[in-house]
Amino acid sequence: MSGYSRKLISLEGALKEIIKDLKSEALKDVTGKTESHFRKCSDENDTQDIHHIDSIKIDIECLKRGLGSPMLTAHEDMLEATNPEYKNLDNASNTLINIGAKIGRLMETTQKAINPEGESGQKISETEKKHISKALNDVEDKILELKLIIERANKLSEK
């Protein structure tokens, strides 16, 4: 999965994708815990839960790699699923802030890619293209989210 812009709904689902993307060594470096530990956490039938601090460390590592923040996205998806009215005008300002952050990541990712001292010099590598594409998709997703919030608010005000 290139990034985590789609609905994840569960922490277990997000963790399964993270394990694929970060691999065993990165998980161990970031959290001090093994891939096996996180496989247990990603099993809905196992009682092993991920610790909050590990979720944060994983999201930070994913952000550094241009993969978004899958654990945060899963939390947001779970909250939204509990109440369809969760996304309302009060969340429009938060979404705008998120758009700004996503645009910042897009700018940073693009600047790194076009930097002559970057991974492929003047050329943009395939990996860099994927990271730029992911950052751009994140911005687009947040803009769509804002449009939906406004549309929902308009429907509520018409009632």
PDB file of C-alpha atoms in Angstrom:
ATOM      1  CA  MET A   1       0.000   0.000   0.000  1.00  0.00           C
ATOM      2  CA  SER A   2       1.462   3.310  -1.003  1.00  0.00           C
ATOM      3  CA  GLY A   3       0.480   5.497   1.901  1.00  0.00           C
ATOM      4  CA  TYR A   4      -2.734   5.242   3.854  1.00  0.00           C
ATOM      5  CA  SER A   5      -5.237   7.534   2.244  1.00  0.00           C
ATOM      6  CA  ARG A   6      -8.093   5.012   2.181  1.00  0.00           C
ATOM      7  CA  LYS A   7     -10.353   4.054   5.058  1.00  0.00           C
ATOM      8  CA  LEU A   8      -8.566   1.745   7.488  1.00  0.00           C
ATOM      9  CA  ILE A   9     -11.360   1.455  10.108  1.00  0.00           C
ATOM     10  CA  SER A  10      -9.279  -0.634  12.522  1.00  0.00           C
ATOM     11  CA  LEU A  11      -5.897  -0.390  14.175  1.00  0.00           C
ATOM     12  CA  GLU A  12      -5.338  -4.028  13.280  1.00  0.00           C
ATOM     13  CA  GLY A  13      -5.866  -3.310   9.580  1.00  0.00           C
ATOM     14  CA  ALA A  14      -3.537  -0.318   9.718  1.00  0.00           C
ATOM     15  CA  LEU A  15      -0.908  -2.377  11.507  1.00  0.00           C
ATOM     16  CA  LYS A  16      -1.038  -5.122   8.862  1.00  0.00           C
ATOM     17  CA  GLU A  17      -0.255  -2.549   6.168  1.00  0.00           C
ATOM     18  CA  ILE A  18       2.474  -0.951   8.269  1.00  0.00           C
ATOM     19  CA  ILE A  19       4.180  -4.312   8.778  1.00  0.00           C
ATOM     20  CA  LYS A  20       4.297  -4.744   4.993  1.00  0.00           C
ATOM     21  CA  ASP A  21       5.722  -1.261   4.440  1.00  0.00           C
ATOM     22  CA  LEU A  22       8.140  -0.788   7.333  1.00  0.00           C
ATOM     23  CA  LYS A  23       9.420  -4.360   7.584  1.00  0.00           C
ATOM     24  CA  SER A  24      10.884  -6.056  10.630  1.00  0.00           C
ATOM     25  CA  GLU A  25      14.110  -4.058  10.968  1.00  0.00           C
ATOM     26  CA  ALA A  26      12.440  -0.643  10.870  1.00  0.00           C
ATOM     27  CA  LEU A  27       9.789  -1.671  13.391  1.00  0.00           C
ATOM     28  CA  LYS A  28      12.506  -2.921  15.741  1.00  0.00           C
ATOM     29  CA  ASP A  29      14.589   0.257  15.278  1.00  0.00           C
ATOM     30  CA  VAL A  30      11.637   2.559  15.906  1.00  0.00           C
ATOM     31  CA  THR A  31       9.883   0.770  18.774  1.00  0.00           C
ATOM     32  CA  GLY A  32      12.365  -1.749  20.120  1.00  0.00           C
ATOM     33  CA  LYS A  33       9.748  -4.462  19.500  1.00  0.00           C
ATOM     34  CA  THR A  34       9.760  -7.299  17.003  1.00  0.00           C
ATOM     35  CA  GLU A  35       7.622  -7.789  13.932  1.00  0.00           C
ATOM     36  CA  SER A  36       6.165 -10.838  15.700  1.00  0.00           C
ATOM     37  CA  HIS A  37       4.883  -8.568  18.490  1.00  0.00           C
ATOM     38  CA  PHE A  38       3.104  -6.334  15.964  1.00  0.00           C
ATOM     39  CA  ARG A  39       1.720  -9.343  14.072  1.00  0.00           C
ATOM     40  CA  LYS A  40       0.088 -10.403  17.359  1.00  0.00           C
ATOM     41  CA  CYS A  41      -1.261  -6.862  17.802  1.00  0.00           C
ATOM     42  CA  SER A  42      -2.689  -6.943  14.272  1.00  0.00           C
ATOM     43  CA  ASP A  43      -4.544 -10.219  14.911  1.00  0.00           C
ATOM     44  CA  GLU A  44      -8.148  -9.441  15.849  1.00  0.00           C
ATOM     45  CA  ASN A  45      -8.356 -12.806  17.656  1.00  0.00           C
ATOM     46  CA  ASP A  46      -5.305 -12.179  19.841  1.00  0.00           C
ATOM     47  CA  THR A  47      -5.551 -10.243  23.089  1.00  0.00           C
ATOM     48  CA  GLN A  48      -2.250  -8.399  22.465  1.00  0.00           C
ATOM     49  CA  ASP A  49      -2.900  -4.668  21.924  1.00  0.00           C
ATOM     50  CA  ILE A  50      -0.532  -2.067  20.557  1.00  0.00           C
ATOM     51  CA  HIS A  51       0.694   0.523  23.039  1.00  0.00           C
ATOM     52  CA  HIS A  52      -0.191   4.121  22.308  1.00  0.00           C
ATOM     53  CA  ILE A  53       3.464   5.228  22.368  1.00  0.00           C
ATOM     54  CA  ASP A  54       4.280   2.588  19.727  1.00  0.00           C
ATOM     55  CA  SER A  55       1.464   3.916  17.518  1.00  0.00           C
ATOM     56  CA  ILE A  56       2.966   7.373  17.749  1.00  0.00           C
ATOM     57  CA  LYS A  57       6.501   6.146  17.021  1.00  0.00           C
ATOM     58  CA  ILE A  58       5.224   4.178  14.026  1.00  0.00           C
ATOM     59  CA  ASP A  59       3.290   7.179  12.674  1.00  0.00           C
ATOM     60  CA  ILE A  60       6.375   9.395  13.047  1.00  0.00           C
ATOM     61  CA  GLU A  61       8.457   6.875  11.093  1.00  0.00           C
ATOM     62  CA  CYS A  62       5.759   6.572   8.431  1.00  0.00           C
ATOM     63  CA  LEU A  63       5.624  10.361   8.120  1.00  0.00           C
ATOM     64  CA  LYS A  64       9.411  10.470   7.666  1.00  0.00           C
ATOM     65  CA  ARG A  65       9.051   7.942   4.851  1.00  0.00           C
ATOM     66  CA  GLY A  66       6.215   9.833   3.186  1.00  0.00           C
ATOM     67  CA  LEU A  67       3.642   7.189   4.110  1.00  0.00           C
ATOM     68  CA  GLY A  68       1.247   9.396   6.030  1.00  0.00           C
ATOM     69  CA  SER A  69       0.080   8.624   9.553  1.00  0.00           C
ATOM     70  CA  PRO A  70      -1.779   5.305   9.331  1.00  0.00           C
ATOM     71  CA  MET A  71      -2.446   4.835  13.031  1.00  0.00           C
ATOM     72  CA  LEU A  72      -3.919   8.330  13.359  1.00  0.00           C
ATOM     73  CA  THR A  73      -5.977   7.754  10.227  1.00  0.00           C
ATOM     74  CA  ALA A  74      -7.317   4.495  11.689  1.00  0.00           C
ATOM     75  CA  HIS A  75      -8.296   6.306  14.891  1.00  0.00           C
ATOM     76  CA  GLU A  76     -10.067   9.018  12.898  1.00  0.00           C
ATOM     77  CA  ASP A  77     -11.886   6.400  10.799  1.00  0.00           C
ATOM     78  CA  MET A  78     -13.044   4.547  13.910  1.00  0.00           C
ATOM     79  CA  LEU A  79     -14.344   7.773  15.457  1.00  0.00           C
ATOM     80  CA  GLU A  80     -16.168   8.708  12.291  1.00  0.00           C
ATOM     81  CA  ALA A  81     -17.735   5.242  12.080  1.00  0.00           C
ATOM     82  CA  THR A  82     -19.253   5.612  15.565  1.00  0.00           C
ATOM     83  CA  ASN A  83     -21.224   8.709  14.605  1.00  0.00           C
ATOM     84  CA  PRO A  84     -21.991   9.749  11.024  1.00  0.00           C
ATOM     85  CA  GLU A  85     -22.440  13.320  12.231  1.00  0.00           C
ATOM     86  CA  TYR A  86     -18.870  13.357  13.586  1.00  0.00           C
ATOM     87  CA  LYS A  87     -17.701  15.321  10.566  1.00  0.00           C
ATOM     88  CA  ASN A  88     -19.420  18.680  10.892  1.00  0.00           C
ATOM     89  CA  LEU A  89     -18.501  22.332  10.548  1.00  0.00           C
ATOM     90  CA  ASP A  90     -16.514  22.267  13.779  1.00  0.00           C
ATOM     91  CA  ASN A  91     -14.181  19.866  12.031  1.00  0.00           C
ATOM     92  CA  ALA A  92     -13.789  22.112   8.986  1.00  0.00           C
ATOM     93  CA  SER A  93     -11.102  24.169  10.698  1.00  0.00           C
ATOM     94  CA  ASN A  94      -9.250  21.008  11.756  1.00  0.00           C
ATOM     95  CA  THR A  95      -9.456  19.754   8.193  1.00  0.00           C
ATOM     96  CA  LEU A  96      -8.060  23.054   6.927  1.00  0.00           C
ATOM     97  CA  ILE A  97      -5.159  22.747   9.360  1.00  0.00           C
ATOM     98  CA  ASN A  98      -4.593  19.193   8.133  1.00  0.00           C
ATOM     99  CA  ILE A  99      -4.646  20.411   4.532  1.00  0.00           C
ATOM    100  CA  GLY A 100      -1.956  22.929   5.420  1.00  0.00           C
ATOM    101  CA  ALA A 101       0.163  20.206   7.021  1.00  0.00           C
ATOM    102  CA  LYS A 102      -0.310  17.910   4.027  1.00  0.00           C
ATOM    103  CA  ILE A 103       0.663  20.727   1.651  1.00  0.00           C
ATOM    104  CA  GLY A 104       3.754  21.310   3.783  1.00  0.00           C
ATOM    105  CA  ARG A 105       4.678  17.628   3.469  1.00  0.00           C
ATOM    106  CA  LEU A 106       4.079  17.770  -0.269  1.00  0.00           C
ATOM    107  CA  MET A 107       6.374  20.793  -0.568  1.00  0.00           C
ATOM    108  CA  GLU A 108       9.059  19.159   1.582  1.00  0.00           C
ATOM    109  CA  THR A 109       8.885  15.882  -0.342  1.00  0.00           C
ATOM    110  CA  THR A 110       9.065  17.679  -3.676  1.00  0.00           C
ATOM    111  CA  GLN A 111      11.951  19.889  -2.577  1.00  0.00           C
ATOM    112  CA  LYS A 112      13.938  16.846  -1.462  1.00  0.00           C
ATOM    113  CA  ALA A 113      13.250  15.133  -4.790  1.00  0.00           C
ATOM    114  CA  ILE A 114      14.357  18.062  -6.964  1.00  0.00           C
ATOM    115  CA  ASN A 115      17.383  18.867  -4.833  1.00  0.00           C
ATOM    116  CA  PRO A 116      20.547  18.207  -6.903  1.00  0.00           C
ATOM    117  CA  GLU A 117      22.071  16.580  -3.827  1.00  0.00           C
ATOM    118  CA  GLY A 118      19.071  14.266  -3.430  1.00  0.00           C
ATOM    119  CA  GLU A 119      18.711  10.551  -4.043  1.00  0.00           C
ATOM    120  CA  SER A 120      19.048  10.756  -7.852  1.00  0.00           C
ATOM    121  CA  GLY A 121      20.599  14.169  -8.249  1.00  0.00           C
ATOM    122  CA  GLN A 122      18.769  16.288 -10.819  1.00  0.00           C
ATOM    123  CA  LYS A 123      16.553  13.348 -11.814  1.00  0.00           C
ATOM    124  CA  ILE A 124      13.581  12.328  -9.699  1.00  0.00           C
ATOM    125  CA  SER A 125      13.815   8.650  -8.759  1.00  0.00           C
ATOM    126  CA  GLU A 126      10.895   6.222  -8.871  1.00  0.00           C
ATOM    127  CA  THR A 127      10.846   6.154  -5.062  1.00  0.00           C
ATOM    128  CA  GLU A 128      10.740   9.952  -4.944  1.00  0.00           C
ATOM    129  CA  LYS A 129       7.919   9.960  -7.518  1.00  0.00           C
ATOM    130  CA  LYS A 130       5.952   7.561  -5.305  1.00  0.00           C
ATOM    131  CA  HIS A 131       6.508   9.770  -2.253  1.00  0.00           C
ATOM    132  CA  ILE A 132       5.418  12.888  -4.171  1.00  0.00           C
ATOM    133  CA  SER A 133       2.381  11.063  -5.511  1.00  0.00           C
ATOM    134  CA  LYS A 134       1.476   9.896  -2.012  1.00  0.00           C
ATOM    135  CA  ALA A 135       1.841  13.405  -0.583  1.00  0.00           C
ATOM    136  CA  LEU A 136      -0.284  14.808  -3.417  1.00  0.00           C
ATOM    137  CA  ASN A 137      -2.967  12.156  -2.838  1.00  0.00           C
ATOM    138  CA  ASP A 138      -3.003  13.074   0.854  1.00  0.00           C
ATOM    139  CA  VAL A 139      -3.676  16.722  -0.037  1.00  0.00           C
ATOM    140  CA  GLU A 140      -6.414  15.709  -2.483  1.00  0.00           C
ATOM    141  CA  ASP A 141      -8.028  13.440   0.118  1.00  0.00           C
ATOM    142  CA  LYS A 142      -8.109  16.235   2.704  1.00  0.00           C
ATOM    143  CA  ILE A 143      -9.619  18.645   0.163  1.00  0.00           C
ATOM    144  CA  LEU A 144     -12.289  16.050  -0.628  1.00  0.00           C
ATOM    145  CA  GLU A 145     -12.890  15.609   3.096  1.00  0.00           C
ATOM    146  CA  LEU A 146     -13.427  19.368   3.454  1.00  0.00           C
ATOM    147  CA  LYS A 147     -15.881  19.353   0.537  1.00  0.00           C
ATOM    148  CA  LEU A 148     -17.836  16.539   2.197  1.00  0.00           C
ATOM    149  CA  ILE A 149     -17.939  18.359   5.536  1.00  0.00           C
ATOM    150  CA  ILE A 150     -19.311  21.471   3.849  1.00  0.00           C
ATOM    151  CA  GLU A 151     -21.816  19.447   1.844  1.00  0.00           C
ATOM    152  CA  ARG A 152     -23.004  17.649   5.013  1.00  0.00           C
ATOM    153  CA  ALA A 153     -23.310  20.958   6.846  1.00  0.00           C
ATOM    154  CA  ASN A 154     -25.383  22.394   4.011  1.00  0.00           C
ATOM    155  CA  LYS A 155     -27.735  19.388   4.105  1.00  0.00           C
ATOM    156  CA  LEU A 156     -28.115  19.746   7.883  1.00  0.00           C
ATOM    157  CA  SER A 157     -28.923  23.437   7.589  1.00  0.00           C
ATOM    158  CA  GLU A 158     -31.591  22.729   4.942  1.00  0.00           C
ATOM    159  CA  LYS A 159     -33.499  20.454   7.335  1.00  0.00           C
TER     160      LYS A 159
END
